[in-house]
């Protein structure tokens, strides 16, 4: 059986046409799923009994369950149980501009970044499109809110699950579904070059963020194995092409790890690497975890690093901290539960 949330509007139209039914049923279903947000076919009260019966035969609808929630002032974290009992998580952040949800794309992750909790568990499987969509709907239903922004920065490497990711974007962006503006969607990758190339050709104006974390190959290799396959020179080259093609600004994420990548020299290398690119750098204070020995840079080191970049006329911000109290960095809730 297929998950109903895997279906785009066109998929559903084709489904009904094959059943010798009317195309417009697809819009009716989308209305129930994404506007009225019911979670049972039986609640779709304007459908004939036979239609409901065939939907029930062909599709699943309630595939995820929230099994744990942690709340702090402006942030909540959710643990989801999938239908095969695997677990993933999402983080909700209340900003003054809206509610932003950080969603997961895989169970585990194969990228092996040394500082990241998610990668301690190797990839078990990709999430389906529907499982990504449902993370949003379940949080909206539980919290009685509308999610206005989605960041694809939870567990997993989105570009290692590319086709399901693109379909997810298509569905949440669709005006008859969640109508999330593509400028309100951000995808973060550790730098899978062929997928960045494909992504730049998509018809959506989705934001792209790159987990950089070091400005030389030598240093990046020590914390991010993916750099072996896709070194910095090639990464920067493809990003320049992306910027040229899309006319969009790229975000670089840079976690500051004490004694690893937070010196004056690191800051200068970083400035030189991205100079003249249409980009900005998001400095991220590291969320320490009990399983990994990296330490967060001191407040002074972070400020100094920031000042150097500013002086070099690089666009830079320090990420506002959410959820360090409630283990809100990628993979932390999941692994806490397992320990
Ligand atoms: N695989 C994708 C998306 C998931 S990681 C990627 O690499 O971009 C999302 C971001 O959180 C990445 O920039 C990652 O490096 C960062 N991150 C991972 N663990 C963290 C921690 N403990 N503290 C702060 N940021 C962390």
Tab-separated table of C-alpha atoms and ligand atoms in Angstrom:
chain	number	residue	atom	x	y	z
A	1	UNK	CA	0.000	0.000	0.000
A	2	UNK	CA	1.124	3.515	-0.759
A	3	UNK	CA	1.155	6.391	1.684
A	4	UNK	CA	-1.452	8.941	0.549
A	5	UNK	CA	1.026	11.737	1.391
A	6	UNK	CA	3.432	10.347	-1.227
A	7	UNK	CA	0.963	11.401	-3.899
A	8	UNK	CA	1.248	14.689	-5.775
A	9	UNK	CA	-1.934	16.247	-7.149
A	10	UNK	CA	-1.106	14.854	-10.589
A	11	UNK	CA	-0.509	11.374	-9.134
A	12	UNK	CA	-3.937	11.480	-7.528
A	13	UNK	CA	-5.570	12.768	-10.695
A	14	UNK	CA	-4.097	9.828	-12.583
A	15	UNK	CA	-5.214	7.447	-9.858
A	16	UNK	CA	-8.821	8.595	-10.192
A	17	UNK	CA	-8.722	8.628	-13.984
A	18	UNK	CA	-7.517	5.018	-13.942
A	19	UNK	CA	-10.484	4.191	-11.751
A	20	UNK	CA	-12.784	5.802	-14.317
A	21	UNK	CA	-13.564	8.489	-11.784
A	22	UNK	CA	-13.265	12.274	-12.087
A	23	UNK	CA	-10.002	14.160	-12.004
A	24	UNK	CA	-11.390	16.746	-9.570
A	25	UNK	CA	-11.501	14.126	-6.801
A	26	UNK	CA	-7.781	14.743	-6.449
A	27	UNK	CA	-8.445	18.350	-5.472
A	28	UNK	CA	-11.093	17.179	-3.009
A	29	UNK	CA	-8.573	14.820	-1.389
A	30	UNK	CA	-5.913	17.531	-1.241
A	31	UNK	CA	-8.452	19.802	0.427
A	32	UNK	CA	-9.139	17.207	3.129
A	33	UNK	CA	-5.474	16.361	3.640
A	34	UNK	CA	-3.884	19.797	3.538
A	35	UNK	CA	-6.582	22.398	4.218
A	36	UNK	CA	-8.974	20.623	6.579
A	37	UNK	CA	-6.176	18.311	7.740
A	38	UNK	CA	-8.187	15.237	8.614
A	39	UNK	CA	-6.286	12.047	9.346
A	40	UNK	CA	-8.814	9.435	8.315
A	41	UNK	CA	-10.479	8.694	4.979
A	42	UNK	CA	-13.768	8.303	6.818
A	43	UNK	CA	-13.718	11.971	7.759
A	44	UNK	CA	-13.761	12.963	4.068
A	45	UNK	CA	-17.498	13.427	4.239
A	46	UNK	CA	-18.166	14.731	0.734
A	47	UNK	CA	-16.868	11.501	-0.835
A	48	UNK	CA	-19.088	8.588	-1.782
A	49	UNK	CA	-18.756	5.409	0.290
A	50	UNK	CA	-17.202	3.521	-2.646
A	51	UNK	CA	-14.533	6.159	-3.089
A	52	UNK	CA	-13.638	6.023	0.603
A	53	UNK	CA	-13.538	2.231	0.425
A	54	UNK	CA	-11.150	2.244	-2.516
A	55	UNK	CA	-8.910	4.836	-0.863
A	56	UNK	CA	-8.797	2.672	2.237
A	57	UNK	CA	-7.860	-0.305	0.151
A	58	UNK	CA	-5.095	1.441	-1.767
A	59	UNK	CA	-3.546	3.895	0.704
A	60	UNK	CA	-2.301	4.304	4.242
A	61	UNK	CA	-2.921	7.613	5.962
A	62	UNK	CA	-1.646	7.555	9.562
A	63	UNK	CA	1.939	6.429	9.248
A	64	UNK	CA	3.714	8.440	11.910
A	65	UNK	CA	3.067	8.866	15.584
A	66	UNK	CA	4.585	11.442	17.933
A	67	UNK	CA	5.896	9.412	20.848
A	68	UNK	CA	7.805	12.064	22.746
A	69	UNK	CA	7.816	15.852	22.983
A	70	UNK	CA	10.216	18.186	24.766
A	71	UNK	CA	9.334	21.842	25.155
A	72	UNK	CA	11.385	24.900	25.994
A	73	UNK	CA	10.485	28.570	25.648
A	74	UNK	CA	10.549	29.048	21.869
A	75	UNK	CA	11.399	25.548	20.797
A	76	UNK	CA	9.870	22.077	20.895
A	77	UNK	CA	11.266	18.796	19.806
A	78	UNK	CA	9.304	15.784	18.590
A	79	UNK	CA	10.229	12.139	18.329
A	80	UNK	CA	8.277	10.248	15.656
A	81	UNK	CA	7.728	6.528	15.458
A	82	UNK	CA	7.485	5.299	11.858
A	83	UNK	CA	5.325	2.375	10.770
A	84	UNK	CA	8.318	0.008	10.933
A	85	UNK	CA	9.094	1.296	14.454
A	86	UNK	CA	12.161	3.290	13.340
A	87	UNK	CA	12.493	6.744	14.866
A	88	UNK	CA	13.245	10.220	13.546
A	89	UNK	CA	12.819	13.685	14.976
A	90	UNK	CA	11.817	17.236	14.142
A	91	UNK	CA	12.386	20.576	15.868
A	92	UNK	CA	9.889	23.439	15.963
A	93	UNK	CA	11.177	26.981	16.411
A	94	UNK	CA	8.879	29.917	17.076
A	95	UNK	CA	10.382	32.996	15.422
A	96	UNK	CA	8.838	36.450	15.323
A	97	UNK	CA	8.285	35.866	11.586
A	98	UNK	CA	6.502	32.515	11.997
A	99	UNK	CA	6.867	28.866	12.954
A	100	UNK	CA	9.756	27.005	11.453
A	101	UNK	CA	10.025	23.205	11.462
A	102	UNK	CA	13.303	21.346	11.000
A	103	UNK	CA	12.524	17.920	9.533
A	104	UNK	CA	14.417	14.643	9.048
A	105	UNK	CA	14.968	12.920	5.689
A	106	UNK	CA	16.551	9.581	6.623
A	107	UNK	CA	16.709	7.085	9.475
A	108	UNK	CA	20.385	7.492	10.390
A	109	UNK	CA	22.957	9.051	8.056
A	110	UNK	CA	25.963	7.784	6.099
A	111	UNK	CA	27.901	11.049	5.853
A	112	UNK	CA	29.858	10.367	9.027
A	113	UNK	CA	30.557	13.965	10.114
A	114	UNK	CA	32.631	13.564	13.256
A	115	UNK	CA	30.817	16.180	15.348
A	116	UNK	CA	27.273	15.087	14.512
A	117	UNK	CA	25.089	12.833	16.612
A	118	UNK	CA	22.907	11.693	13.688
A	119	UNK	CA	25.788	10.005	11.926
A	120	UNK	CA	26.573	7.740	14.858
A	121	UNK	CA	23.763	5.621	13.489
A	122	UNK	CA	24.442	4.525	9.904
A	123	UNK	CA	21.636	5.007	7.448
A	124	UNK	CA	18.947	2.375	7.882
A	125	UNK	CA	16.693	3.728	5.159
A	126	UNK	CA	15.445	6.813	3.363
A	127	UNK	CA	12.234	8.441	4.492
A	128	UNK	CA	9.491	8.457	1.896
A	129	UNK	CA	8.086	11.747	0.658
A	130	UNK	CA	4.946	11.101	2.693
A	131	UNK	CA	6.924	10.556	5.894
A	132	UNK	CA	8.517	13.981	5.436
A	133	UNK	CA	5.158	15.627	4.743
A	134	UNK	CA	3.560	13.980	7.766
A	135	UNK	CA	6.154	15.417	10.146
A	136	UNK	CA	4.757	18.848	9.294
A	137	UNK	CA	1.090	17.845	9.524
A	138	UNK	CA	1.463	16.028	12.829
A	139	UNK	CA	3.191	18.973	14.472
A	140	UNK	CA	0.603	21.388	13.068
A	141	UNK	CA	-2.211	19.227	14.421
A	142	UNK	CA	-0.642	18.647	17.821
A	143	UNK	CA	0.327	22.280	18.409
A	144	UNK	CA	-2.672	23.788	16.602
A	145	UNK	CA	-0.436	26.066	14.568
A	146	UNK	CA	0.526	26.674	10.964
A	147	UNK	CA	4.113	25.946	10.000
A	148	UNK	CA	5.283	28.837	7.822
A	149	UNK	CA	8.898	27.771	7.225
A	150	UNK	CA	10.527	24.390	6.681
A	151	UNK	CA	14.226	23.670	7.063
A	152	UNK	CA	15.522	20.328	5.887
A	153	UNK	CA	18.274	20.016	8.488
A	154	UNK	CA	17.186	17.176	10.730
A	155	UNK	CA	18.531	13.619	10.692
A	156	UNK	CA	19.895	12.519	7.320
A	157	UNK	CA	21.491	13.953	4.199
A	158	UNK	CA	18.653	15.282	2.005
A	159	UNK	CA	20.692	15.001	-1.215
A	160	UNK	CA	21.258	11.311	-0.447
A	161	UNK	CA	17.457	10.970	-0.734
A	162	UNK	CA	17.080	13.344	-3.648
A	163	UNK	CA	13.984	12.128	-5.514
A	164	UNK	CA	11.839	11.873	-2.391
A	165	UNK	CA	13.085	15.294	-1.302
A	166	UNK	CA	12.140	16.952	-4.580
A	167	UNK	CA	8.674	15.437	-4.484
A	168	UNK	CA	8.309	16.604	-0.877
A	169	UNK	CA	9.133	20.140	-1.980
A	170	UNK	CA	6.648	19.870	-4.846
A	171	UNK	CA	3.849	18.823	-2.475
A	172	UNK	CA	4.404	21.273	0.376
A	173	UNK	CA	4.905	24.112	-2.120
A	174	UNK	CA	1.730	23.316	-4.063
A	175	UNK	CA	-0.956	26.018	-3.694
A	176	UNK	CA	-3.606	23.346	-3.154
A	177	UNK	CA	-1.530	21.588	-0.489
A	178	UNK	CA	0.452	23.433	2.218
A	179	UNK	CA	1.280	26.353	-0.080
A	180	UNK	CA	4.640	26.891	1.582
A	181	UNK	CA	6.484	29.490	-0.465
A	182	UNK	CA	9.728	28.141	-1.868
A	183	UNK	CA	11.583	31.055	-0.274
A	184	UNK	CA	10.327	29.675	3.038
A	185	UNK	CA	11.965	26.311	2.421
A	186	UNK	CA	15.670	25.679	3.081
A	187	UNK	CA	17.600	22.539	2.210
A	188	UNK	CA	20.939	21.902	3.886
A	189	UNK	CA	23.580	19.582	2.451
A	190	UNK	CA	27.103	18.552	3.367
A	191	UNK	CA	27.972	19.108	-0.309
A	192	UNK	CA	26.924	16.331	-2.703
A	193	UNK	CA	28.025	18.057	-5.897
A	194	UNK	CA	26.016	16.211	-8.607
A	195	UNK	CA	22.828	16.853	-6.647
A	196	UNK	CA	23.624	20.534	-6.172
A	197	UNK	CA	23.888	20.683	-9.945
A	198	UNK	CA	20.491	19.031	-10.392
A	199	UNK	CA	18.980	21.176	-7.675
A	200	UNK	CA	20.039	24.343	-9.467
A	201	UNK	CA	17.892	23.335	-12.433
A	202	UNK	CA	14.686	22.901	-10.430
A	203	UNK	CA	11.862	25.347	-11.076
A	204	UNK	CA	11.649	26.197	-7.341
A	205	UNK	CA	13.352	29.119	-5.626
A	206	UNK	CA	14.268	27.034	-2.585
A	207	UNK	CA	17.102	28.231	-0.323
A	208	UNK	CA	20.284	26.206	-0.303
A	209	UNK	CA	22.534	25.912	2.747
A	210	UNK	CA	25.922	24.223	2.725
A	211	UNK	CA	27.471	22.663	5.808
A	212	UNK	CA	31.012	23.936	5.350
A	213	UNK	CA	32.579	23.876	8.839
A	214	UNK	CA	36.165	24.261	7.569
A	215	UNK	CA	37.859	26.372	4.905
A	216	UNK	CA	40.703	24.098	3.809
A	217	UNK	CA	40.568	20.523	2.506
A	218	UNK	CA	43.101	19.449	5.095
A	219	UNK	CA	40.934	20.593	7.977
A	220	UNK	CA	37.584	19.681	6.466
A	221	UNK	CA	38.793	16.122	5.849
A	222	UNK	CA	39.405	15.639	9.554
A	223	UNK	CA	35.755	16.351	10.431
A	224	UNK	CA	33.777	15.625	7.234
A	225	UNK	CA	34.624	12.446	5.265
A	226	UNK	CA	32.463	13.625	2.326
A	227	UNK	CA	35.257	16.069	1.513
A	228	UNK	CA	37.265	13.104	0.187
A	229	UNK	CA	34.723	12.624	-2.580
A	230	UNK	CA	33.824	16.282	-3.135
A	231	UNK	CA	36.743	18.572	-2.247
A	232	UNK	CA	36.337	22.286	-1.572
A	233	UNK	CA	37.590	23.528	-4.934
A	234	UNK	CA	34.888	21.557	-6.762
A	235	UNK	CA	32.262	22.460	-4.193
A	236	UNK	CA	32.924	26.185	-4.536
A	237	UNK	CA	32.954	25.859	-8.312
A	238	UNK	CA	29.529	24.203	-8.428
A	239	UNK	CA	28.132	26.752	-5.978
A	240	UNK	CA	29.330	29.631	-8.136
A	241	UNK	CA	27.517	27.981	-11.020
A	242	UNK	CA	24.422	27.552	-8.838
A	243	UNK	CA	24.464	31.244	-7.892
A	244	UNK	CA	24.869	32.261	-11.516
A	245	UNK	CA	22.027	30.022	-12.692
A	246	UNK	CA	19.538	30.770	-9.937
A	247	UNK	CA	20.532	34.275	-8.963
A	248	UNK	CA	20.152	33.151	-5.382
A	249	UNK	CA	22.320	33.632	-2.352
A	250	UNK	CA	23.878	30.559	-0.757
A	251	UNK	CA	24.169	30.119	3.005
A	252	UNK	CA	27.287	28.554	4.498
A	253	UNK	CA	26.884	26.942	7.881
A	254	UNK	CA	29.997	26.946	10.012
A	255	UNK	CA	29.947	25.245	13.411
A	256	UNK	CA	32.585	26.654	15.721
A	257	UNK	CA	34.489	23.846	17.442
A	258	UNK	CA	36.947	24.866	20.107
A	259	UNK	CA	40.569	24.485	18.967
A	260	UNK	CA	39.523	22.801	15.723
A	261	UNK	CA	38.279	25.472	13.299
A	262	UNK	CA	37.916	28.680	15.328
A	263	UNK	CA	41.288	30.453	15.080
A	264	UNK	CA	42.099	33.763	13.420
A	265	UNK	CA	43.742	31.859	10.566
A	266	UNK	CA	40.592	29.786	10.084
A	267	UNK	CA	38.538	32.968	9.822
A	268	UNK	CA	40.879	34.481	7.218
A	269	UNK	CA	40.889	31.230	5.202
A	270	UNK	CA	37.112	31.241	5.294
A	271	UNK	CA	36.898	34.847	4.145
A	272	UNK	CA	39.254	34.110	1.257
A	273	UNK	CA	37.345	30.989	0.254
A	274	UNK	CA	33.983	32.724	-0.147
A	275	UNK	CA	35.114	36.188	-1.161
A	276	UNK	CA	33.059	37.724	-3.976
A	277	UNK	CA	30.414	35.034	-3.765
A	278	UNK	CA	26.763	35.954	-3.274
A	279	UNK	CA	26.562	34.233	0.091
A	280	UNK	CA	26.371	34.639	3.808
A	281	UNK	CA	27.926	32.735	6.628
A	282	UNK	CA	25.931	31.448	9.539
A	283	UNK	CA	28.207	30.816	12.518
A	284	UNK	CA	26.767	28.093	14.727
A	285	UNK	CA	27.758	27.671	18.367
A	286	UNK	CA	28.309	23.918	18.702
A	287	UNK	CA	25.719	22.003	20.693
A	288	UNK	CA	27.845	19.709	22.826
A	289	UNK	CA	26.705	16.119	23.194
A	290	UNK	CA	27.763	13.590	25.772
A	291	UNK	CA	28.803	11.032	23.144
A	292	UNK	CA	31.223	13.238	21.212
A	293	UNK	CA	34.224	15.013	22.670
A	294	UNK	CA	34.234	18.242	20.595
A	295	UNK	CA	33.754	21.385	22.634
A	296	UNK	CA	31.930	24.567	21.803
A	297	UNK	CA	34.133	27.601	21.149
A	298	UNK	CA	34.126	30.211	23.896
A	299	UNK	CA	31.986	33.310	23.557
A	300	UNK	CA	35.160	35.382	22.995
A	301	UNK	CA	36.413	33.109	20.202
A	302	UNK	CA	33.029	33.223	18.497
A	303	UNK	CA	32.892	37.027	18.721
A	304	UNK	CA	36.474	37.341	17.464
A	305	UNK	CA	35.795	35.025	14.537
A	306	UNK	CA	32.702	37.063	13.691
A	307	UNK	CA	34.609	40.359	13.886
A	308	UNK	CA	37.317	39.133	11.516
A	309	UNK	CA	34.749	38.087	8.917
A	310	UNK	CA	32.963	41.424	9.296
A	311	UNK	CA	36.221	43.276	8.810
A	312	UNK	CA	36.813	41.217	5.678
A	313	UNK	CA	33.385	42.453	4.504
A	314	UNK	CA	31.795	39.016	4.507
A	315	UNK	CA	28.047	38.757	5.288
A	316	UNK	CA	27.929	36.903	8.557
A	317	UNK	CA	25.520	36.165	11.403
A	318	UNK	CA	25.786	34.156	14.590
A	319	UNK	CA	22.921	31.714	14.802
A	320	UNK	CA	20.495	32.456	17.558
A	321	UNK	CA	20.505	29.518	19.860
A	322	UNK	CA	17.514	27.306	20.125
A	323	UNK	CA	17.102	24.309	22.265
A	324	UNK	CA	20.543	23.636	23.670
A	325	UNK	CA	18.697	22.815	26.909
A	326	UNK	CA	16.422	20.253	25.322
A	327	UNK	CA	18.975	18.298	23.282
A	328	UNK	CA	17.738	19.865	20.076
A	329	UNK	CA	20.761	19.327	17.868
A	330	UNK	CA	20.349	16.752	15.132
A	331	UNK	CA	19.903	13.246	16.390
A	332	UNK	CA	20.216	14.099	20.049
A	333	UNK	CA	16.696	13.240	21.179
A	334	UNK	CA	16.739	9.978	19.346
A	335	UNK	CA	20.048	8.889	20.765
A	336	UNK	CA	19.077	10.009	24.263
A	337	UNK	CA	16.141	7.701	24.122
A	338	UNK	CA	18.356	4.814	23.092
A	339	UNK	CA	21.135	5.287	25.603
B	1	LIG	N1	23.096	16.451	6.224
B	1	LIG	C1	22.694	17.820	6.071
B	1	LIG	C2	21.556	18.241	6.984
B	1	LIG	C3	21.557	17.782	8.404
B	1	LIG	S1	22.704	18.530	9.521
B	1	LIG	C4	23.891	18.716	6.237
B	1	LIG	O1	24.975	18.235	6.492
B	1	LIG	O2	23.754	19.928	6.054
B	1	LIG	C5	22.128	20.161	9.778
B	1	LIG	C6	23.192	21.082	10.334
B	1	LIG	O3	23.385	20.876	11.749
B	1	LIG	C7	24.515	20.865	9.672
B	1	LIG	O4	25.136	22.075	9.358
B	1	LIG	C8	25.260	20.098	10.753
B	1	LIG	O5	26.603	20.183	10.520
B	1	LIG	C9	24.763	20.789	12.010
B	1	LIG	N2	25.015	20.085	13.270
B	1	LIG	C10	25.145	18.761	13.464
B	1	LIG	N3	25.408	18.490	14.761
B	1	LIG	C11	25.429	19.675	15.399
B	1	LIG	C12	25.662	20.049	16.772
B	1	LIG	N4	25.894	19.154	17.726
B	1	LIG	N5	25.620	21.377	17.068
B	1	LIG	C13	25.357	22.301	16.110
B	1	LIG	N6	25.129	21.996	14.835
B	1	LIG	C14	25.177	20.699	14.470
